[in-house]
XYZ file of C-alpha atoms in Angstrom:
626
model
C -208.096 -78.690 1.886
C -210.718 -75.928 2.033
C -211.096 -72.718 2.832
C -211.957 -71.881 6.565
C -215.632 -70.867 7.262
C -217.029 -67.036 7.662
C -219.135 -66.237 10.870
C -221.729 -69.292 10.882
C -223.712 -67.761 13.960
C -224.933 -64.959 15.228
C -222.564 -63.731 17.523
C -220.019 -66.027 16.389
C -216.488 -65.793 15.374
C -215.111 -65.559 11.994
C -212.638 -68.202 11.549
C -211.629 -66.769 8.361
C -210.662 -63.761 9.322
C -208.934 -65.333 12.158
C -206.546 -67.303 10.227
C -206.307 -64.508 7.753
C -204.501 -62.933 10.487
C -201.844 -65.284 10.905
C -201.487 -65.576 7.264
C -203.409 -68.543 6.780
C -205.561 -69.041 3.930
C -206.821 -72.472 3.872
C -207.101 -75.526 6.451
C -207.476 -79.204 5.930
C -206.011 -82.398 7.439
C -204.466 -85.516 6.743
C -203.833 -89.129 7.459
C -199.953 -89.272 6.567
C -197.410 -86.317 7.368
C -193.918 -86.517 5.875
C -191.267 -83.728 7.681
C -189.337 -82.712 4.437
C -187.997 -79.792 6.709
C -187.368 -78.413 9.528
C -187.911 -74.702 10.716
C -184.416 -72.414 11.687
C -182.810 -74.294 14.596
C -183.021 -71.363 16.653
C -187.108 -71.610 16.887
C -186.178 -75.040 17.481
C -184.268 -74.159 20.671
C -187.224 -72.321 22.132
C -189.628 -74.935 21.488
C -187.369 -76.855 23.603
C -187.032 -74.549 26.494
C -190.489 -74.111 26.897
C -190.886 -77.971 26.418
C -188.715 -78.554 29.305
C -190.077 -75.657 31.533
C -193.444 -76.986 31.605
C -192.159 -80.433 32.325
C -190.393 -78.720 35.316
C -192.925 -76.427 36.578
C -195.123 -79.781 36.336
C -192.585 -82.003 39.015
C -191.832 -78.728 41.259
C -195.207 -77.424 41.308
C -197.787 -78.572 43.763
C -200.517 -78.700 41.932
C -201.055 -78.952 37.813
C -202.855 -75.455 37.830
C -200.010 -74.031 39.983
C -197.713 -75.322 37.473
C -199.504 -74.281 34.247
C -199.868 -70.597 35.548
C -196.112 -70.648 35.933
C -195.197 -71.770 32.935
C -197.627 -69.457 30.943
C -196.217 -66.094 32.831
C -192.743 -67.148 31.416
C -192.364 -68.829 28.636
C -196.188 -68.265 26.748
C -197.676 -71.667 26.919
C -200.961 -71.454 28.143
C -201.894 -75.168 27.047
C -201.551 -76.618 30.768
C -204.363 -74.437 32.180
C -207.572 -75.908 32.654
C -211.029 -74.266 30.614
C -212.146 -73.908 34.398
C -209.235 -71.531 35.030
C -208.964 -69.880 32.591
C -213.096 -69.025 32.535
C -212.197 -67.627 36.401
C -209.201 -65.539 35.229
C -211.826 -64.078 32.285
C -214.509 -63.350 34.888
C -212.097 -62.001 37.544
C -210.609 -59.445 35.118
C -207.243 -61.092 35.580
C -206.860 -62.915 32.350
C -205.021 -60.109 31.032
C -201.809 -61.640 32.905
C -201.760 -64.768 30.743
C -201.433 -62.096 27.560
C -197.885 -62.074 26.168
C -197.993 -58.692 25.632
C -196.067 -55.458 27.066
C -197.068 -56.413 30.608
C -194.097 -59.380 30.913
C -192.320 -56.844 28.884
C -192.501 -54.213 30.955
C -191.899 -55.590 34.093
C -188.649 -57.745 33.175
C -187.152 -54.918 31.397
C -187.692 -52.206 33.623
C -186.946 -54.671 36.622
C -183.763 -55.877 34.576
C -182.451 -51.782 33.787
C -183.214 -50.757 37.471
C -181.095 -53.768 39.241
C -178.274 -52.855 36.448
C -178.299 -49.513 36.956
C -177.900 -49.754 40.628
C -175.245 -52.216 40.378
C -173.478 -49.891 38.088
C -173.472 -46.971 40.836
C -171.795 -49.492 43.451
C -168.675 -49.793 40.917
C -165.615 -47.786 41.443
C -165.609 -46.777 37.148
C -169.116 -45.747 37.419
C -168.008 -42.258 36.252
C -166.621 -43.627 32.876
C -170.548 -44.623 31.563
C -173.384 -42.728 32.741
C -175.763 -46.122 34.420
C -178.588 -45.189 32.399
C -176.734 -46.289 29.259
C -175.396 -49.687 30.749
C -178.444 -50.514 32.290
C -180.443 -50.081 28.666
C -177.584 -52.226 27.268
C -177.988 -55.152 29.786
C -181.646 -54.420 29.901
C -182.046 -54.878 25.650
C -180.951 -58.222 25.213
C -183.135 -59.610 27.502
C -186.688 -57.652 26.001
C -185.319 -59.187 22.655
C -184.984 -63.171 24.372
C -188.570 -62.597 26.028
C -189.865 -61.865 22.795
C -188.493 -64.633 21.256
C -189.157 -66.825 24.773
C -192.898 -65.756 23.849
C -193.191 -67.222 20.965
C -192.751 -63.465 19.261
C -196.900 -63.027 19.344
C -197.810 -59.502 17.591
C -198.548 -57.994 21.187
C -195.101 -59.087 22.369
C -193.358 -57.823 19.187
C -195.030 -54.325 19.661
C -193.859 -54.300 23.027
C -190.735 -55.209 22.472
C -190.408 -52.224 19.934
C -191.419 -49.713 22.802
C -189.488 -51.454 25.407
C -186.391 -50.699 22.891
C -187.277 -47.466 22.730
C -187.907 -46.271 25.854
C -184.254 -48.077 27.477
C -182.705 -46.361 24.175
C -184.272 -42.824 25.327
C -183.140 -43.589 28.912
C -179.823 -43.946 27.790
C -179.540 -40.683 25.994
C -181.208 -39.218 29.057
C -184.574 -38.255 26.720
C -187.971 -38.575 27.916
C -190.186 -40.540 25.397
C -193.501 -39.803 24.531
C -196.261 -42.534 25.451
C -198.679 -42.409 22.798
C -195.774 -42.071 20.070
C -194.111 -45.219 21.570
C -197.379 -47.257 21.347
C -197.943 -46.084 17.783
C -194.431 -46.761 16.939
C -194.840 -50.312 18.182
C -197.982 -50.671 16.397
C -196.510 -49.045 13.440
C -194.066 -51.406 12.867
C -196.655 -54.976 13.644
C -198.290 -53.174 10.753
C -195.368 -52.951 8.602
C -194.385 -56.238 8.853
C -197.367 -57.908 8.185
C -200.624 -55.404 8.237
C -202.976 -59.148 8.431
C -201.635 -58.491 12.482
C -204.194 -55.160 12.255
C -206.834 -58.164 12.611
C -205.141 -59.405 15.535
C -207.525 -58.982 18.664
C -204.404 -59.618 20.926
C -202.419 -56.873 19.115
C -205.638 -54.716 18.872
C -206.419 -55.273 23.209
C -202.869 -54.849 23.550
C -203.132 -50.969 21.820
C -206.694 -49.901 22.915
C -205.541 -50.796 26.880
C -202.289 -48.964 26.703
C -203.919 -46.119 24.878
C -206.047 -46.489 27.942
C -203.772 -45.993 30.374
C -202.323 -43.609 29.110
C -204.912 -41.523 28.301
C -207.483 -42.211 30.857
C -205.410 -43.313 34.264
C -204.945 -40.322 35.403
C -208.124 -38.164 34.808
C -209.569 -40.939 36.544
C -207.702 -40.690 39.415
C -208.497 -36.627 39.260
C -212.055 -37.611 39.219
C -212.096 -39.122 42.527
C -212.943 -37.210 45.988
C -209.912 -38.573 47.577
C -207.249 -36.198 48.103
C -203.266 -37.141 46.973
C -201.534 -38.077 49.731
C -199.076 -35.575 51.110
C -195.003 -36.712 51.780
C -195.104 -38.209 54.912
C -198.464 -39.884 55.133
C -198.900 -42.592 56.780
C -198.352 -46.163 55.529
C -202.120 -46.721 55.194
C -203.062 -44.150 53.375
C -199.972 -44.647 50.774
C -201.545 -47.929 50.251
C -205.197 -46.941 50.110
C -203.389 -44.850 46.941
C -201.649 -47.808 45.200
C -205.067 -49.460 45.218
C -207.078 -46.528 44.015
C -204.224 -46.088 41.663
C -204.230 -49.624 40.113
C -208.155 -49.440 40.135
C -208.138 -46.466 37.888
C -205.418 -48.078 35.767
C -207.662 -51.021 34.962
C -210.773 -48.959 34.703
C -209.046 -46.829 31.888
C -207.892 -49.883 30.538
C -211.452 -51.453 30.498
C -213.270 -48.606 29.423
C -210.905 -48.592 26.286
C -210.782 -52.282 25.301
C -214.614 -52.868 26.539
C -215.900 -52.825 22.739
C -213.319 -55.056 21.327
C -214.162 -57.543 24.095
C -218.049 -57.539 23.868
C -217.570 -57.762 20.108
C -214.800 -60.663 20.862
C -216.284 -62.890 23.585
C -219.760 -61.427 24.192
C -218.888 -61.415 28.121
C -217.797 -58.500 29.821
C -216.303 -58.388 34.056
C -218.219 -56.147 35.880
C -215.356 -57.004 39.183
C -212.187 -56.985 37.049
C -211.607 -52.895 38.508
C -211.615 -54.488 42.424
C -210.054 -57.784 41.390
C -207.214 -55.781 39.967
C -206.818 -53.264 42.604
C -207.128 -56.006 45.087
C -205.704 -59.435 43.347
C -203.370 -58.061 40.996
C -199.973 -57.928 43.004
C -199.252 -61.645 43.621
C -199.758 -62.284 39.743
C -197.583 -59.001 38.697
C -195.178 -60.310 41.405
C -195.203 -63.862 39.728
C -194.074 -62.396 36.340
C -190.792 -61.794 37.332
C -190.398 -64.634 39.443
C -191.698 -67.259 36.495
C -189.046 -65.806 34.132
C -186.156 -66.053 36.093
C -186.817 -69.285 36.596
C -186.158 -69.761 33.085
C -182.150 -69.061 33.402
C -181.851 -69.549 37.197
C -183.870 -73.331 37.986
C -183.794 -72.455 41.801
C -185.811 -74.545 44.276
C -186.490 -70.981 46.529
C -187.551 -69.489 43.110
C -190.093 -72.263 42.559
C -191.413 -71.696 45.694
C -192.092 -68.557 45.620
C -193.727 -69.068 42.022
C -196.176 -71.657 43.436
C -196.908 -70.068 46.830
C -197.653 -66.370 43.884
C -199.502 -68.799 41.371
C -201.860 -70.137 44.130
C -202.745 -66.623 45.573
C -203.487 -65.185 41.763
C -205.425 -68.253 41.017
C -207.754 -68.254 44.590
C -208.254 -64.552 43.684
C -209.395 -65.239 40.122
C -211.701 -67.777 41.875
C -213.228 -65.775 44.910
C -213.785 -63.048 42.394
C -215.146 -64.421 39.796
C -217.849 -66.635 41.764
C -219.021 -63.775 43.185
C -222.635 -62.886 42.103
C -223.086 -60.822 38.500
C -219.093 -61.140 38.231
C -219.882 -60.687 34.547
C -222.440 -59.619 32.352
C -223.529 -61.501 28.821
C -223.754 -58.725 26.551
C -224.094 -58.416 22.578
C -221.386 -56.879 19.884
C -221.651 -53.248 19.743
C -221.597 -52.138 16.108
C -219.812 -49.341 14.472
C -221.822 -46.666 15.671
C -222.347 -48.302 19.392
C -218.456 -47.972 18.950
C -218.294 -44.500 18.310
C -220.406 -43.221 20.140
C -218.560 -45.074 22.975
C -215.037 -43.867 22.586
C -216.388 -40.066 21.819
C -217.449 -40.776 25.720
C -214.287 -41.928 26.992
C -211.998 -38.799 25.221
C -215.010 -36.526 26.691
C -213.693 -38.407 30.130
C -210.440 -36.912 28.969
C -211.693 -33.714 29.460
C -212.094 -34.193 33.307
C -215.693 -34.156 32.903
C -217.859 -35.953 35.489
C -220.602 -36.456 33.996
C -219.076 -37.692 30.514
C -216.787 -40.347 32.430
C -220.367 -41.713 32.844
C -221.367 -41.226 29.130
C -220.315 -44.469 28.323
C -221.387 -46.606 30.786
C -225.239 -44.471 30.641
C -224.348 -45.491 26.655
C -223.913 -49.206 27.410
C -226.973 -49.639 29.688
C -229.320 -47.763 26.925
C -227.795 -50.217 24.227
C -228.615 -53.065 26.610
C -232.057 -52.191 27.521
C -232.763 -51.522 23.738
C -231.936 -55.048 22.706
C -233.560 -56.498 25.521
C -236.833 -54.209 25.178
C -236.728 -55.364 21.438
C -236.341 -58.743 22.357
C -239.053 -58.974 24.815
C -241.266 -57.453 21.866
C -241.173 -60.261 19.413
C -244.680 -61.474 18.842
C -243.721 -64.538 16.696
C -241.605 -67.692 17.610
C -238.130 -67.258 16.207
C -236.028 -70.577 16.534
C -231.970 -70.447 15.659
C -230.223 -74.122 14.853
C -226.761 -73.169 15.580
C -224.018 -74.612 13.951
C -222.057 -75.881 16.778
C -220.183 -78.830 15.002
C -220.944 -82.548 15.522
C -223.708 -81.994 17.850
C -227.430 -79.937 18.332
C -228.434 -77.194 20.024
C -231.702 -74.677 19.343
C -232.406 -71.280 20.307
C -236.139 -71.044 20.692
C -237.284 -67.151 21.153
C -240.824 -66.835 21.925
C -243.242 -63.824 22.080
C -243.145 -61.819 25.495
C -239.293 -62.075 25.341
C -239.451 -65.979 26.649
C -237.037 -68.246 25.180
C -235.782 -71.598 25.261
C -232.562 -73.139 24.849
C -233.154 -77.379 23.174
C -229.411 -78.982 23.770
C -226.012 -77.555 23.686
C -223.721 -78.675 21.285
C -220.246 -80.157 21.723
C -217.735 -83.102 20.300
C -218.268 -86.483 20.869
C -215.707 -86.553 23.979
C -216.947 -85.451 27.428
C -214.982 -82.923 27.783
C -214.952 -82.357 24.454
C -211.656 -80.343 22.735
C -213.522 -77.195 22.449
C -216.540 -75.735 24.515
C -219.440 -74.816 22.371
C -221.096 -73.036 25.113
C -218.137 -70.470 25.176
C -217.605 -70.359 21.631
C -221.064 -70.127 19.659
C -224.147 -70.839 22.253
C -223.785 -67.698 24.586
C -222.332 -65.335 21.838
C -225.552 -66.661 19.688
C -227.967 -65.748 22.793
C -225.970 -62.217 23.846
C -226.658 -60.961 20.067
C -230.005 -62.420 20.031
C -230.715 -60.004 22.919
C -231.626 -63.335 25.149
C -230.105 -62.713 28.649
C -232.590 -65.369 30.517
C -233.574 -68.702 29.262
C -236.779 -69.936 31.050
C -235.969 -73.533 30.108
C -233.285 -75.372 29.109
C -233.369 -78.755 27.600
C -230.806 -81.880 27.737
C -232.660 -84.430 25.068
C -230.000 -86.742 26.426
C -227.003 -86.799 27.994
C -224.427 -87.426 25.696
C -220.929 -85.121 24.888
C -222.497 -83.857 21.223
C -225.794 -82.652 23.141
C -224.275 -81.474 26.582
C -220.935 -80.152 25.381
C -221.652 -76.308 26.322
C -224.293 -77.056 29.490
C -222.020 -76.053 31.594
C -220.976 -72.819 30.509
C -224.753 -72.070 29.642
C -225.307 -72.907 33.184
C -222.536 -70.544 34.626
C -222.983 -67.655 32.607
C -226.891 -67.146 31.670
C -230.433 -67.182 33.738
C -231.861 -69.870 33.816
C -235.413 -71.088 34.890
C -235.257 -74.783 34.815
C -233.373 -77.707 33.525
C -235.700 -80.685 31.528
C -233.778 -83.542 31.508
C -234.444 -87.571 31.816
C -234.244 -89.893 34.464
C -231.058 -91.179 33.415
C -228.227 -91.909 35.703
C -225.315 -91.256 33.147
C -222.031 -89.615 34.291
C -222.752 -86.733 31.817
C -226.206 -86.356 33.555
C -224.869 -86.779 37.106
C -222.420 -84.094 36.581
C -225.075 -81.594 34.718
C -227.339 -82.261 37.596
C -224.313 -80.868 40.253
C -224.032 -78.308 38.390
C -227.549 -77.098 38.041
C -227.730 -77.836 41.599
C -224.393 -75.570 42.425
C -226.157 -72.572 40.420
C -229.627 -72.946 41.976
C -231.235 -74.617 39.123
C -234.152 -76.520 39.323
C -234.264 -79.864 37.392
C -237.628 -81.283 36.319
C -238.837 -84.054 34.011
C -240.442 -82.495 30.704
C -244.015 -81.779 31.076
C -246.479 -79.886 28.604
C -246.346 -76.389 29.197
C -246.920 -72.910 27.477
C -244.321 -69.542 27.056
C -245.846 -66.562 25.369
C -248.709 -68.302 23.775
C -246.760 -71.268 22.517
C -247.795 -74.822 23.672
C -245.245 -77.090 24.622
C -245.755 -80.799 23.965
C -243.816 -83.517 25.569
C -244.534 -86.419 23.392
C -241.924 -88.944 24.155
C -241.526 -91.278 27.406
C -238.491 -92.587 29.271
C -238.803 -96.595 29.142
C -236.315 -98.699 31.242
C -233.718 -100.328 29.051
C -233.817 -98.655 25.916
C -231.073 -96.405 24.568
C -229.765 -93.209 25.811
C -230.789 -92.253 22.376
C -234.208 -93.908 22.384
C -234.897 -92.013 25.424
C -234.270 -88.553 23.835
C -236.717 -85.902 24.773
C -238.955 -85.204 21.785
C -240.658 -81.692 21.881
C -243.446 -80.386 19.747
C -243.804 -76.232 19.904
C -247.098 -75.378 18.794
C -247.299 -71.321 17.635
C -250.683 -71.060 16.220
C -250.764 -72.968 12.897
C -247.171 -73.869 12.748
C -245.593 -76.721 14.340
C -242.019 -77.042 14.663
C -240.855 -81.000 16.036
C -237.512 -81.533 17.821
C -236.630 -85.586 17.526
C -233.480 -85.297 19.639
C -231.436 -88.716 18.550
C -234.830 -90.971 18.613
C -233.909 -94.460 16.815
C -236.261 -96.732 14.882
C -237.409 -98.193 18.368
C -238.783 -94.829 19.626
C -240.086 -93.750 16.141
C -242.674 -96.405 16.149
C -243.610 -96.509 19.326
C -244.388 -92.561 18.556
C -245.654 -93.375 15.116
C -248.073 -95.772 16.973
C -248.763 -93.426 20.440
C -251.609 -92.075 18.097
C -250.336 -88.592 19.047
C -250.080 -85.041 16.697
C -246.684 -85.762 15.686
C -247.703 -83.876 11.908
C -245.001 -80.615 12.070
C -244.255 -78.124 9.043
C -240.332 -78.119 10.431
C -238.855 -81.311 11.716
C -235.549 -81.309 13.896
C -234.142 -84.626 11.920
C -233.483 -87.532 14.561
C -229.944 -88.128 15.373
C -228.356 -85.986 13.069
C -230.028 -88.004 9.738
C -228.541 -91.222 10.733
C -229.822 -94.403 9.036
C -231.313 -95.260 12.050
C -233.775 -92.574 12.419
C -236.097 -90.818 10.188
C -237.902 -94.065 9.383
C -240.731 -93.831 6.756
C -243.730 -94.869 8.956
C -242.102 -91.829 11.481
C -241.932 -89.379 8.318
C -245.191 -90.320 7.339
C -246.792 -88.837 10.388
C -244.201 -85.718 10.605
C -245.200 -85.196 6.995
C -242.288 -82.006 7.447
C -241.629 -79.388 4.634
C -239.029 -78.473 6.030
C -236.026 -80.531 7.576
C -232.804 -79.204 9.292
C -229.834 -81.589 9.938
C -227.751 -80.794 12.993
C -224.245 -81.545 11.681
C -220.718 -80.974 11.470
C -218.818 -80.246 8.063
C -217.245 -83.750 6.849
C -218.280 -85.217 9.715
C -216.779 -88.986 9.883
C -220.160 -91.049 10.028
C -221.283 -89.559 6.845
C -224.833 -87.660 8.345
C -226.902 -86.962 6.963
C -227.314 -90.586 5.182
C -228.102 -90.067 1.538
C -231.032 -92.707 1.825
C -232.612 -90.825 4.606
C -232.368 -87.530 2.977
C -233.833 -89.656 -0.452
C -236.718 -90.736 1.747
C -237.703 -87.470 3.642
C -239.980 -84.961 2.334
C -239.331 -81.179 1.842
C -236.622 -78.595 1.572
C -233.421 -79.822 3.732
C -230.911 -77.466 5.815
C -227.606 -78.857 6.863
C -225.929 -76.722 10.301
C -222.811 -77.610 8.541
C -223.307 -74.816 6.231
C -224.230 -72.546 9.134
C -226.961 -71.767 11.367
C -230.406 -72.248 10.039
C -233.085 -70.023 11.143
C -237.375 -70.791 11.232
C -239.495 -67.689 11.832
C -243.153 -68.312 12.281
C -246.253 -65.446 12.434
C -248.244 -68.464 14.135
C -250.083 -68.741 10.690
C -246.806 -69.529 7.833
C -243.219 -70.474 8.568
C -240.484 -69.490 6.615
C -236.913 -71.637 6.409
C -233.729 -69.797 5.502
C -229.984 -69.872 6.144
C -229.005 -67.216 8.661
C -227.052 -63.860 7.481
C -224.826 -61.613 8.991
């Protein structure tokens, strides 16, 4: 047991925190479970129905995506989806769908009331109950069972409470006020637990209502289209529900853009169009999915899949479409101020302030970048991306380098490092092009997050082996697919610092053996990445007669016993060594012998990222701090 880990990157997320917000303190694991209980029977019963829906939606579906979009617009379980999917939702601007939040909410309530209410009418006792009331009591239940169908998340629970309220003020024929519904539902998240204030779900939940409500309809004002008059014609009703939805989701954006750039570092620069346009199958699928929950109907499946597959190729065609997103770094506090002071001055119907905050964003951007680009030293980042190694190397004249990406020892590994701690760490290091990018080797815990690196940054050119591994078969496909070049290492220079190739591929070794080993040259100061060299490759560097001396050595695979050989050390001669591994990692690295052996001050990436700034004349070694 221990307690979770803080932010251990720049850019990163803070686990912490995280768990803090679902009331969890500490983490650990164990090799033998014992069930002394069981939880109430009725959370029971939900686990089974969504069980059993996704086992459906996987035999009646016609493809596994189909079927996992279905079954997360009803019942919550977005575990089928693929991380290709749901990267194309994010980029699209459509992800919000998969939220279980007020939009299933909204939809199957309203939906529910209306085809209750008219039903009522057609009765011949309609007169005894006005329809408003009995189609807020038929319309109550069900908010409450999609709640609970949901799994009750904090965004689903606040949205239940305004759902209630608003069927509860139809009923007694009062109008409700927006703003005090949404704080009302907020309110009461708060009240039950006030760790769900940490929430980001709740918190994008809030900030995109408040948007909508707020913003929708100045935006709409601000636009040189006219209202259509009663009576226009079909197309130009339409041309309105698009520029209607589009200024629904850009209120909605502009509201919830700081949470997300602070979130996820990534920000979709189509998701106003990809709503306006690709939004209807997938609000259209909402109700369908959760019917099919009650009603298992072979016509409702269909319709389901044929929705699912039109939401899904929208996703896709929008979010391969050329700067669909933009890489951008967390805004601080007053970033964040300054930013929503523009959107209420958008309130005001302003022209000129509904651009204040995108005119705000762009001068932020350029102001990292511009700093960036200044650096006149070489900056290099080990990020702590678990089990695995990958470098940021910033160089003077705002080049930089990225040396392996991270990632689990299974190809695809559980998590993607690239998404979760290498393009956060670049976005808040102010690094939105990479002019090289290097695989050592093409194994899972060095080429975990290649591929998102690939999609979502600029880069110059790929270094990578000879090899013909799967691993480096797909990364090659991919690099190819996003107009990367791929090129063997060679010596080179970026902003002053020489790049030394010292290493050699050899026939028959290792995949290891044949690791790409890199010496960066600023000035005085020498910094050696070893990749996962062996013993085999150590001496026949040791004996290459090459400048392998280094004041900061990149330990070979990870400290293992066998690397970091003495006759290897001897010619590093490092004062500094950094480990690249995970916390209670299972093989034990670094080895205690090879840590005994090598010289210098050690730094373990378990602990968090470790950071190596040199003027070109002294280096300094420290742990990295928020």
């Amino acid at each position: 047991m221990h307690v979770p880990p803080g932010r251990l990157n720049p850019g990163g997320r803070d686990r912490r925190a995280q768990l803090a917000a679902r009331g969890i303190a500490v983490e650990g694991s164990a090799e033998v479970i014992e069930v002394l209980g069981r939880g109430p029977r009725i959370w029971r019963w939900f686990d089974e129905v969504r069980h059993r829906f996704a086992e459906r939606a996987l035999v009646l579906c016609t493809s596994p995506e189909h079927a996992a979009l279905v079954t997360a617009l009803a019942v919550g379980d977005r575990s089928g989806l693929s991380r290709e999917a749901e990267d194309e939702l994010a980029a699209s601007g459509l992800v919000h769908l998969l939220a279980s939040s007020g939009l299933h909410l909204a939809v199957v309530a309203l939906l529910i009331r209306e085809l209750a209410r008219r039903a009522w009418l057609r009765m011949p006792w309609a007169h005894r109950l006005r329809a408003g009331v009995f189609g807020a009591a038929i319309a109550l239940p069900f908010a409450a069972f999609e709640v609970l169908l949901l799994g009750a998340p904090w965004p689903a629970v606040r949205a239940g409470v305004g759902a209630s309220v608003v069927l509860l003020g139809s009923a007694a024929a009062r109008r409700t006020d927006g703003l005090t519904t949404l704080a009302l539902g907020a309110a009461s998240c708060a009240l039950v637990d006030p760790a769900a204030t940490h929430d980001l779900a709740l918190q994008l939940s809030v900030t995109g209502i408040a948007g909508l409500i707020l913003l929708a309809r100045p935006l709409r004002d601000l636009l040189p289209v006219p209202r259509p008059a009663s009576g226009a014609p079909i197309w130009r009703r339409f041309l309105e529900h698009l520029l209607g939805l589009g200024c629904a989701t850009g209120a909605a954006a502009l509201c919830t853009a700081p949470l997300l750039a602070a979130a996820f570092h990534r920000l979709s620069l189509v998701s106003i169009a990809a709503n306006a346009l690709g939004l209807l199958p997938g609000l259209a699928a909402i109700p369908v999915a959760t019917l099919l929950v009650p009603f298992d109907l072979l016509l409702l499946w269909w319709i389901a899949d044929l929705l699912a597959a039109a939401t899904l190729a929208a996703s896709h065609f929008f979010a391969s479409l050329p700067f669909a997103t933009a890489v951008i770094a967390a805004p601080g506090l007053i970033a964040c101020v300054l930013w929503y002071a523009g959107v209420l001055l958008c309130v005001r119907r302003a022209f000129r302030a509904a651009l204040a905050p995108w005119a705000l964003l762009a001068i932020l951007a350029g102001s990292r970048a511009a700093i960036a680009h200044a650096r006149e030293g070489m900056n290099i980042v080990f990020l702590a991306v678990g089990q695995g190694d990958s470098a940021v190397v910033q160089l003077p004249e705002g080049h930089a380098m990225l040396i392996d990406a991270g990632g689990d020892l299974r190809w695809p590994g559980k998590f993607d490092p690239g998404a979760r701690d290498i393009v956060p760490a670049l976005a808040e290091l102010g690094i939105h092009r990479l002019d090289v990018v290097v695989l050592t080797h093409p194994h899972p815990d060095h080429a975990g997050g290649l591929m998102t690196v690939l999609d979502r940054m600029s880069v110059g050119e790929l270094w990578m082996t000879a090899e013909r591994d799967p691993i480096a078969s797909a990364v090659r496909a991919r690099a190819a697919r996003r107009g990367v070049p791929v090129r063997e290492p060679h010596e080179s220079s970026l902003g002053g610092v020489r790049v030394e190739v010292l290493s050699r591929f050899e026939e028959g070794w290792s995949l290891n053996d044949n690791s790409i080993v890199l010496r960066l040259v600023h000035g005085e100061v020498a910094v050696l990445f070893a990749g996962d060299a062996e013993a085999l490759a150590e001496a026949d560097l040791a004996q290459s007669g090459a400048e392998l001396r280094a004041q900061v050595l990149k330990a070979p695979h990870h400290g293992s016993r066998t690397s970091s050989t003495e006759a290897f050390l001897r010619r590093v001669a490092p004062a500094f060594t950094v480990y690249c591994v995970g916390a209670g990692n299972r093989f034990g690295f670094p080895n205690p012998e090879v840590v005994e052996r090598t010289p210098g001050v050690h730094f373990l990436t378990s602990e968090g990222a470790v950071v190596a700034e040199s003027d070109g004349h002294m280096v300094q070694v420290h742990r990295w701090q928020e």
